[in-house]
PDB file of C-alpha atoms in Angstrom:
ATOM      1  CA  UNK A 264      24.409 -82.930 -17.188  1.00 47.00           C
ATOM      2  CA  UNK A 265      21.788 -83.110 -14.460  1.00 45.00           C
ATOM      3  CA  UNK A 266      20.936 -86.366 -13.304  1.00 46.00           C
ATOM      4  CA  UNK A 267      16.770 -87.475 -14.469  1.00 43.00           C
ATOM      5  CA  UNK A 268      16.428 -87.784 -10.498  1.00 48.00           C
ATOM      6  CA  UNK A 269      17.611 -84.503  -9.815  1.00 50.00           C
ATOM      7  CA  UNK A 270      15.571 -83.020 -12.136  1.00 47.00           C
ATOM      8  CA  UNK A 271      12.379 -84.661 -10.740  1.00 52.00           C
ATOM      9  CA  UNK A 272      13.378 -83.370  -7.289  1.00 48.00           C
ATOM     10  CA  UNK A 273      14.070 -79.564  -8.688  1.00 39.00           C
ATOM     11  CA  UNK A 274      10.801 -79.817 -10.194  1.00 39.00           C
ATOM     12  CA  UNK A 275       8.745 -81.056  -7.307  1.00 45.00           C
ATOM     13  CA  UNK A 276      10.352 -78.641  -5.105  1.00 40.00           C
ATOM     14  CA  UNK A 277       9.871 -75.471  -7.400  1.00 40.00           C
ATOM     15  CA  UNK A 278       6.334 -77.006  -7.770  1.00 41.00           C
ATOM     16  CA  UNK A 279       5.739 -76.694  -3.848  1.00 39.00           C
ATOM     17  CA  UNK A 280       7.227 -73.002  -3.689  1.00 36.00           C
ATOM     18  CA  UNK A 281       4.727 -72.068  -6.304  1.00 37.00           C
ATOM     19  CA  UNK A 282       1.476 -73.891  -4.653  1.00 35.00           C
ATOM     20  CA  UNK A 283       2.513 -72.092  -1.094  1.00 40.00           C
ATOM     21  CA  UNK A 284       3.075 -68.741  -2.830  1.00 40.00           C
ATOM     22  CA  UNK A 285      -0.522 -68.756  -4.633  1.00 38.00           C
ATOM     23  CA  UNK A 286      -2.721 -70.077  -0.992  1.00 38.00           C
ATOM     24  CA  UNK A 287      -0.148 -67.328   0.816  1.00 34.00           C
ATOM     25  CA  UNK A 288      -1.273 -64.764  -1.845  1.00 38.00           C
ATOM     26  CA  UNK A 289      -4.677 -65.833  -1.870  1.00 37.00           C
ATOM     27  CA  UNK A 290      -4.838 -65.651   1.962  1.00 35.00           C
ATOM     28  CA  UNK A 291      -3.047 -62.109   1.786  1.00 37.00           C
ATOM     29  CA  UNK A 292      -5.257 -60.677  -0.661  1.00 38.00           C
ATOM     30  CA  UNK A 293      -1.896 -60.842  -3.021  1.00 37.00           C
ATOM     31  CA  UNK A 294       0.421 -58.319  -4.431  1.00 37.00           C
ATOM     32  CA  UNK A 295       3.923 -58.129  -2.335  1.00 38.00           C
ATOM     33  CA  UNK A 296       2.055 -60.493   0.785  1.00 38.00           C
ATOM     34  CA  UNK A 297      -1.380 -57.765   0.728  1.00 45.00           C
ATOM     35  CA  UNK A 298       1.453 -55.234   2.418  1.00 54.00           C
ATOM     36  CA  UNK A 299       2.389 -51.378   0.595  1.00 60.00           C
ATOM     37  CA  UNK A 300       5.032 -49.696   2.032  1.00 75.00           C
ATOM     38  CA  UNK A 301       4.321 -47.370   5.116  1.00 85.00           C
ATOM     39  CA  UNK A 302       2.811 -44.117   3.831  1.00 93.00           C
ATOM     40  CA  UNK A 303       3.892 -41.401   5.916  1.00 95.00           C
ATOM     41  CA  UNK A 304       2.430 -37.790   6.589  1.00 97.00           C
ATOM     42  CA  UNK A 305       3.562 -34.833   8.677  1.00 97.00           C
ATOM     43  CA  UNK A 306       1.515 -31.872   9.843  1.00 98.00           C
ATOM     44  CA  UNK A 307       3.653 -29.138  11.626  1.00 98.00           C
ATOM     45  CA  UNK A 308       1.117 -26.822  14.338  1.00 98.00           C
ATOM     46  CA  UNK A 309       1.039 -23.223  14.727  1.00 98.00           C
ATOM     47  CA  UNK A 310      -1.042 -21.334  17.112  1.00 97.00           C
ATOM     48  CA  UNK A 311      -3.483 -18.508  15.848  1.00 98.00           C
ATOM     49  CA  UNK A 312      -2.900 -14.922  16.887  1.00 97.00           C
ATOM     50  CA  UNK A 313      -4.542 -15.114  19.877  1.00 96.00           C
ATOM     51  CA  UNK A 314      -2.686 -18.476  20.508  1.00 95.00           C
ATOM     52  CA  UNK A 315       0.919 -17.362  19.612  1.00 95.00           C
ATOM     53  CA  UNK A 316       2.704 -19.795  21.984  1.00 94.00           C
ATOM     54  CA  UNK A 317       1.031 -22.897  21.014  1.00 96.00           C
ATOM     55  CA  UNK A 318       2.830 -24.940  18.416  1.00 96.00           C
ATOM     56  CA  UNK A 319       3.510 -29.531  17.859  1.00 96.00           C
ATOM     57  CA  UNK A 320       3.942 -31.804  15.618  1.00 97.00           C
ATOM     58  CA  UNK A 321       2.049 -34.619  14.558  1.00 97.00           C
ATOM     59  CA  UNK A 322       3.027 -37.998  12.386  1.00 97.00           C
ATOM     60  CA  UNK A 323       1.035 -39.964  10.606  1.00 97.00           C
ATOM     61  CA  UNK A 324       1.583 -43.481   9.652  1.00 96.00           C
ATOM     62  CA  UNK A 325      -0.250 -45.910   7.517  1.00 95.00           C
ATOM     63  CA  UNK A 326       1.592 -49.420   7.353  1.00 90.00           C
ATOM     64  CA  UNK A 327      -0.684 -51.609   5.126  1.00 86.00           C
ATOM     65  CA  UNK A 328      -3.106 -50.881   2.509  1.00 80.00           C
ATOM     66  CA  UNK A 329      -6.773 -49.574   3.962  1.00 83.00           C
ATOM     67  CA  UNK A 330      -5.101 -50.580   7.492  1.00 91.00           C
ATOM     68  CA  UNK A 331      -5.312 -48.086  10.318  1.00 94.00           C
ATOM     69  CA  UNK A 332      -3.510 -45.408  10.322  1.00 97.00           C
ATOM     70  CA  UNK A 333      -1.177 -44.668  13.399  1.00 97.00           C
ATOM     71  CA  UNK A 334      -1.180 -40.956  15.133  1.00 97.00           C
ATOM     72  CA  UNK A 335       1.281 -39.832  17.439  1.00 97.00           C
ATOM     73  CA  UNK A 336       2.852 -36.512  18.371  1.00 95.00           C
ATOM     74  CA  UNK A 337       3.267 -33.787  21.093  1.00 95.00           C
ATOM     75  CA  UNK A 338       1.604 -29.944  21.402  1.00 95.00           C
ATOM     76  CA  UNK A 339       2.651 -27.420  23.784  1.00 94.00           C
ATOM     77  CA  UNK A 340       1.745 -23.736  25.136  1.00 94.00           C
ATOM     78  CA  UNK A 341      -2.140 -24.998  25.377  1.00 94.00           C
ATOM     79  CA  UNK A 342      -4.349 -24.512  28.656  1.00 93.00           C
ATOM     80  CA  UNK A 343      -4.303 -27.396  30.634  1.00 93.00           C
ATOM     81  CA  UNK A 344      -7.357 -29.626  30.441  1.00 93.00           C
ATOM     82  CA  UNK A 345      -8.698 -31.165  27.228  1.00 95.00           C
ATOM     83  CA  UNK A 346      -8.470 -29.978  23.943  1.00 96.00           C
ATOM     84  CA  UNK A 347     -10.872 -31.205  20.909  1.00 97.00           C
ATOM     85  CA  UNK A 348      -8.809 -32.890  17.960  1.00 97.00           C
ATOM     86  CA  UNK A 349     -10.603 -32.476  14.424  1.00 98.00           C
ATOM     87  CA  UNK A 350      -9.909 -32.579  10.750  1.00 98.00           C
ATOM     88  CA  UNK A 351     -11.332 -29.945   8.797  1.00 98.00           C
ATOM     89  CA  UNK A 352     -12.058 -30.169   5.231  1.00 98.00           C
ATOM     90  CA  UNK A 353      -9.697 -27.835   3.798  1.00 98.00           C
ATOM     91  CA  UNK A 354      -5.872 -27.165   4.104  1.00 98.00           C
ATOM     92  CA  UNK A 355      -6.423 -23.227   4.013  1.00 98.00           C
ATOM     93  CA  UNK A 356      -5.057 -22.256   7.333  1.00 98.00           C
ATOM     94  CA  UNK A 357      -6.203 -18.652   6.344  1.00 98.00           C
ATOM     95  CA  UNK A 358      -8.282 -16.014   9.134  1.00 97.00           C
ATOM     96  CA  UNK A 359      -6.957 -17.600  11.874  1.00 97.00           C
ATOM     97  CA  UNK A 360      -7.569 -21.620  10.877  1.00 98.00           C
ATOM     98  CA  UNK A 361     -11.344 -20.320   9.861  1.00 98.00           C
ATOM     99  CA  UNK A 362     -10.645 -21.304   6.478  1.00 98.00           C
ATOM    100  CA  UNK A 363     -10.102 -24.663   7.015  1.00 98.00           C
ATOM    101  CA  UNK A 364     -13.852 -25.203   6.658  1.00 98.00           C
ATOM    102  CA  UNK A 365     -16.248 -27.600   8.765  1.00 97.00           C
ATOM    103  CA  UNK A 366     -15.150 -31.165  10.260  1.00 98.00           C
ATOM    104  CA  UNK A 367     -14.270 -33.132   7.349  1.00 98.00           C
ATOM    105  CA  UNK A 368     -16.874 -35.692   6.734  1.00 98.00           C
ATOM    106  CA  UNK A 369     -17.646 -37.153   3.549  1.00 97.00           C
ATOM    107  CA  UNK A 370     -20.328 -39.206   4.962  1.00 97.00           C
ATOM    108  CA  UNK A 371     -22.311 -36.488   6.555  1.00 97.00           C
ATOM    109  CA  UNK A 372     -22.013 -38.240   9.917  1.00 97.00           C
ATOM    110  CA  UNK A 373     -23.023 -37.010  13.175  1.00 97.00           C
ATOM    111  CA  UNK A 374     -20.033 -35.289  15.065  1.00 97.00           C
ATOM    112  CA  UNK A 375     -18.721 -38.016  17.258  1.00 96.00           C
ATOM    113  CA  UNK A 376     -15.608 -40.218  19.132  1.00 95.00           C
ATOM    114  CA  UNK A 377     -13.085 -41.202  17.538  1.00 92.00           C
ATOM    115  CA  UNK A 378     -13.505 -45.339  18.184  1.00 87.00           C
ATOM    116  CA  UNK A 379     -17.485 -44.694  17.376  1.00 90.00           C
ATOM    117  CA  UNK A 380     -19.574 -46.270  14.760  1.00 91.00           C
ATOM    118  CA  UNK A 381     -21.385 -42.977  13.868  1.00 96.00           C
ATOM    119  CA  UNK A 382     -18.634 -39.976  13.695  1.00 97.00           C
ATOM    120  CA  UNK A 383     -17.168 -37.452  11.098  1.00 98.00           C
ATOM    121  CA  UNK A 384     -13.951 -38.888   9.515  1.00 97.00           C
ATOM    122  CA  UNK A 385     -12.475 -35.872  10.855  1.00 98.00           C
ATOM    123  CA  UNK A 386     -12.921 -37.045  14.823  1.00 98.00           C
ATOM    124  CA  UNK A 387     -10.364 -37.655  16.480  1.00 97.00           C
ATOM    125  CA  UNK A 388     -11.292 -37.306  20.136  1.00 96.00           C
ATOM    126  CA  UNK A 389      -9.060 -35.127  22.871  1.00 96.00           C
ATOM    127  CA  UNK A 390      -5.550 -34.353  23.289  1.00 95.00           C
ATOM    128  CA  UNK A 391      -4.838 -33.667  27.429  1.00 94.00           C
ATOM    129  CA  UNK A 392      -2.719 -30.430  27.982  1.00 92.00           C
ATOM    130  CA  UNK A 393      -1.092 -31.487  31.647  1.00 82.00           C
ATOM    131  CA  UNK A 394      -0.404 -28.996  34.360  1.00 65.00           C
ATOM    132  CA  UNK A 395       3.145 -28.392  32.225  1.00 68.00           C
ATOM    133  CA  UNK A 396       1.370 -27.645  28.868  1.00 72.00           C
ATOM    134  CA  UNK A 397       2.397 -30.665  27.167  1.00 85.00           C
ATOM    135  CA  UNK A 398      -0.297 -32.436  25.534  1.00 89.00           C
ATOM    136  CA  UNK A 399       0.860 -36.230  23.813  1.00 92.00           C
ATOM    137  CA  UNK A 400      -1.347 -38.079  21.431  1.00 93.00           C
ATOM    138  CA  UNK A 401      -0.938 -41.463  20.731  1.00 95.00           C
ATOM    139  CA  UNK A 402      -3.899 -43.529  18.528  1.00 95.00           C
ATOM    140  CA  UNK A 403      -4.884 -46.171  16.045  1.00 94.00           C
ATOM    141  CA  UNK A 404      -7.573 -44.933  13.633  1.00 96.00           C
ATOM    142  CA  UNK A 405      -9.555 -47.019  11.711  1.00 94.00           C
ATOM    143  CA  UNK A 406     -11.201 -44.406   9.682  1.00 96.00           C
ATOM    144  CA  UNK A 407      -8.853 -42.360   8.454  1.00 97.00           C
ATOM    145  CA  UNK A 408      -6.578 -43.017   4.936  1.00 96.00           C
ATOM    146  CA  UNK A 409      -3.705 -41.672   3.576  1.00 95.00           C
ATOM    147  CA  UNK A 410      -4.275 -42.783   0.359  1.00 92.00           C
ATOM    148  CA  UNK A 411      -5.102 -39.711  -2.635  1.00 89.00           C
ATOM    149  CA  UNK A 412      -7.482 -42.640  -3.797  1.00 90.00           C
ATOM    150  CA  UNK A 413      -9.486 -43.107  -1.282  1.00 93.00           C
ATOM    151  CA  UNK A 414     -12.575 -40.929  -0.398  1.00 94.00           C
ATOM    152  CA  UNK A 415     -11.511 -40.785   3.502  1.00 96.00           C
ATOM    153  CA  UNK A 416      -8.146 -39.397   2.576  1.00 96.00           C
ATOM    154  CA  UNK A 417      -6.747 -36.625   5.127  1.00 97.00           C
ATOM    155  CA  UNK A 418      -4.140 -35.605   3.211  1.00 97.00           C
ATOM    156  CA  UNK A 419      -3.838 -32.282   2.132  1.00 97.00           C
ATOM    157  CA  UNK A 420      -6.445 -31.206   4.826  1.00 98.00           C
ATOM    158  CA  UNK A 421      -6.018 -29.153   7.822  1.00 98.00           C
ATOM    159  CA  UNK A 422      -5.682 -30.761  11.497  1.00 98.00           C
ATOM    160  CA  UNK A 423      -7.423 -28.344  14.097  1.00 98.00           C
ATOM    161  CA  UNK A 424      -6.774 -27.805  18.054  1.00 97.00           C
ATOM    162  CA  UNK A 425      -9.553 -26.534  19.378  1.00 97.00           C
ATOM    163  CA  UNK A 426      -9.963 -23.825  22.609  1.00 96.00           C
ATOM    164  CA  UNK A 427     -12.317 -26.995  25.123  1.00 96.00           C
ATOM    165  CA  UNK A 428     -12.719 -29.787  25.811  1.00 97.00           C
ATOM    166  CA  UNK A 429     -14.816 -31.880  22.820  1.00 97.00           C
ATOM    167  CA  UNK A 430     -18.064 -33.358  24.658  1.00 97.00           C
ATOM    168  CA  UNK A 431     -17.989 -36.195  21.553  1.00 97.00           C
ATOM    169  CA  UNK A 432     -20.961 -36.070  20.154  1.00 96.00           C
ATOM    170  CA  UNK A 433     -22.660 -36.311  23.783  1.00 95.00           C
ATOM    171  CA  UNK A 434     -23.344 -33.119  25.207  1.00 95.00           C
ATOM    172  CA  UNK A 435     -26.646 -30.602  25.407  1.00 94.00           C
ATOM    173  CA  UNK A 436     -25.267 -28.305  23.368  1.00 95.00           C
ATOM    174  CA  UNK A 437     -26.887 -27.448  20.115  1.00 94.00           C
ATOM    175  CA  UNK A 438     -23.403 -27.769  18.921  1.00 95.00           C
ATOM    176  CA  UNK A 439     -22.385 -30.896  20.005  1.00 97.00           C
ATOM    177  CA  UNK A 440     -23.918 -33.198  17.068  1.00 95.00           C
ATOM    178  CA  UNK A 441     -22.079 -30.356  15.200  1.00 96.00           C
ATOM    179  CA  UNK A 442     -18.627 -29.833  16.678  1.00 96.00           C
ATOM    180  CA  UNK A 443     -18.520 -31.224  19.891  1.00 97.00           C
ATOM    181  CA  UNK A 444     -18.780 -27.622  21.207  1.00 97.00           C
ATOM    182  CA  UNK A 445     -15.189 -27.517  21.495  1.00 97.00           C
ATOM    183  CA  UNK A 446     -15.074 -23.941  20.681  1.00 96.00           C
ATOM    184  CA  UNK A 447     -12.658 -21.399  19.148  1.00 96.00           C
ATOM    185  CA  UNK A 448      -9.659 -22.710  16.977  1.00 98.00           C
ATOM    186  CA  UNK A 449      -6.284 -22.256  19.070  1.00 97.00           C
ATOM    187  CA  UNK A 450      -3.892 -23.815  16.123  1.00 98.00           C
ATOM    188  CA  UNK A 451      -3.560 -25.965  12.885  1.00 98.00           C
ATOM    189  CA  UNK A 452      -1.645 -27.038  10.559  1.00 98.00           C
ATOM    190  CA  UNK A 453      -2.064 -29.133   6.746  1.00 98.00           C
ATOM    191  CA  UNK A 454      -1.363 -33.069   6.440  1.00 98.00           C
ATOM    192  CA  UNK A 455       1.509 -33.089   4.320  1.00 97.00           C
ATOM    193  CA  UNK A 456       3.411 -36.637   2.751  1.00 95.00           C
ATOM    194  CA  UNK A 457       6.540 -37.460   4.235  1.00 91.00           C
ATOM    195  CA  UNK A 458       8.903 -40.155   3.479  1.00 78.00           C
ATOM    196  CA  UNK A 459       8.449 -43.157   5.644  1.00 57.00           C
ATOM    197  CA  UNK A 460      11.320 -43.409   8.292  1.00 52.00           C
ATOM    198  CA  UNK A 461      10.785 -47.399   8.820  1.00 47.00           C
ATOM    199  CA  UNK A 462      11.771 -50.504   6.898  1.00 42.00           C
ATOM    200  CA  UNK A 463       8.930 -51.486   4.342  1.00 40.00           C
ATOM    201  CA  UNK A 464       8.391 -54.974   5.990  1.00 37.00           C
ATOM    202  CA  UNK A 465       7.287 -53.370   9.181  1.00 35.00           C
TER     203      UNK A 465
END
């Protein structure tokens, strides 16, 4: 039988775990330490019929809830020079990526970068086709979720690679508050979920 002492101590000590765990909760917003585990999406790229030899992938990554969501991934076959990155508002990759729709924004935004205040959810800047025909894309997005809650969600949607470069919002054009004037659709593909590929406590 437990000593009285040693039950005072086991009490005081499970009382400190408890105290710590509620500020550390309260400071985390609570739940499992404010973290979910990393939602993951995937969106394969083909290129149109006038674009047959472009084709990428792209990963998605979103390791904490309403956090930023990670982009990364590689396209090939394009023209070199800059290519305008956008998600469109439907996944229907139909007459040539046409029926994808307009720039998905839910806000009704002006078309803009991707790190700007005043942009379509669906911005997300250039990707830079090199003299080999490689384009990379690497970026943290604020904007975008991949949660089927939340009204910014891109899953489900279509990514597009456009034909230019996209002037961001920033340009003459009477297109450019619209599109970015990046013009003609070269390849797309839906956002699809994944499962995540790293540890939870990432």
């Amino acid at each position: 039988m437990p000593s009285i002492r040693g039950s005072e101590s086991f009490v005081s000590l499970l009382l400190i775990v408890t105290v710590c765990q509620a500020q550390y909760d309260g400071f985390f917003g609570g739940g499992y330490f404010g973290f979910q585990r990393p939602v993951s999406a995937v969106v394969d790229i083909k290129g149109t019929t006038k674009f047959p030899g472009v084709s990428g992938q792209f990963h998605f990554t979103q390791t904490t809830t309403g956090g930023p969501v990670i982009v990364r991934g590689t396209i090939q076959g394009l023209t070199p020079g800059l290519h305008g990155v956008h998600i469109h508002q439907f996944g229907n990759l139909s007459d040539n990526c046409n029926a994808a729709g307009p720039h998905f924004n839910p806000f009704n935004k002006d078309h803009g970068d991707v790190g700007h205040h005043v942009r379509h959810v669906g911005d997300l800047g250039n990707v830079d086709s090199m003299g080999d025909s490689f384009a990379d894309i690497f970026l943290f997005d604020h904007l975008i979720s991949l949660s089927s809650k939340s009204d910014r969600s891109v899953l489900h949607r279509a990514l597009v690679i456009h034909e230019k470069a996209d002037d961001l919002g920033l340009g003459n054009h009477a297109d450019s508050k619209k599109t970015g004037n990046s013009g003609s659709r070269v390849a797309c593909g839906i956002i699809t979920l994944t499962p995540s590929r790293i540890p939870f406590f990432f």
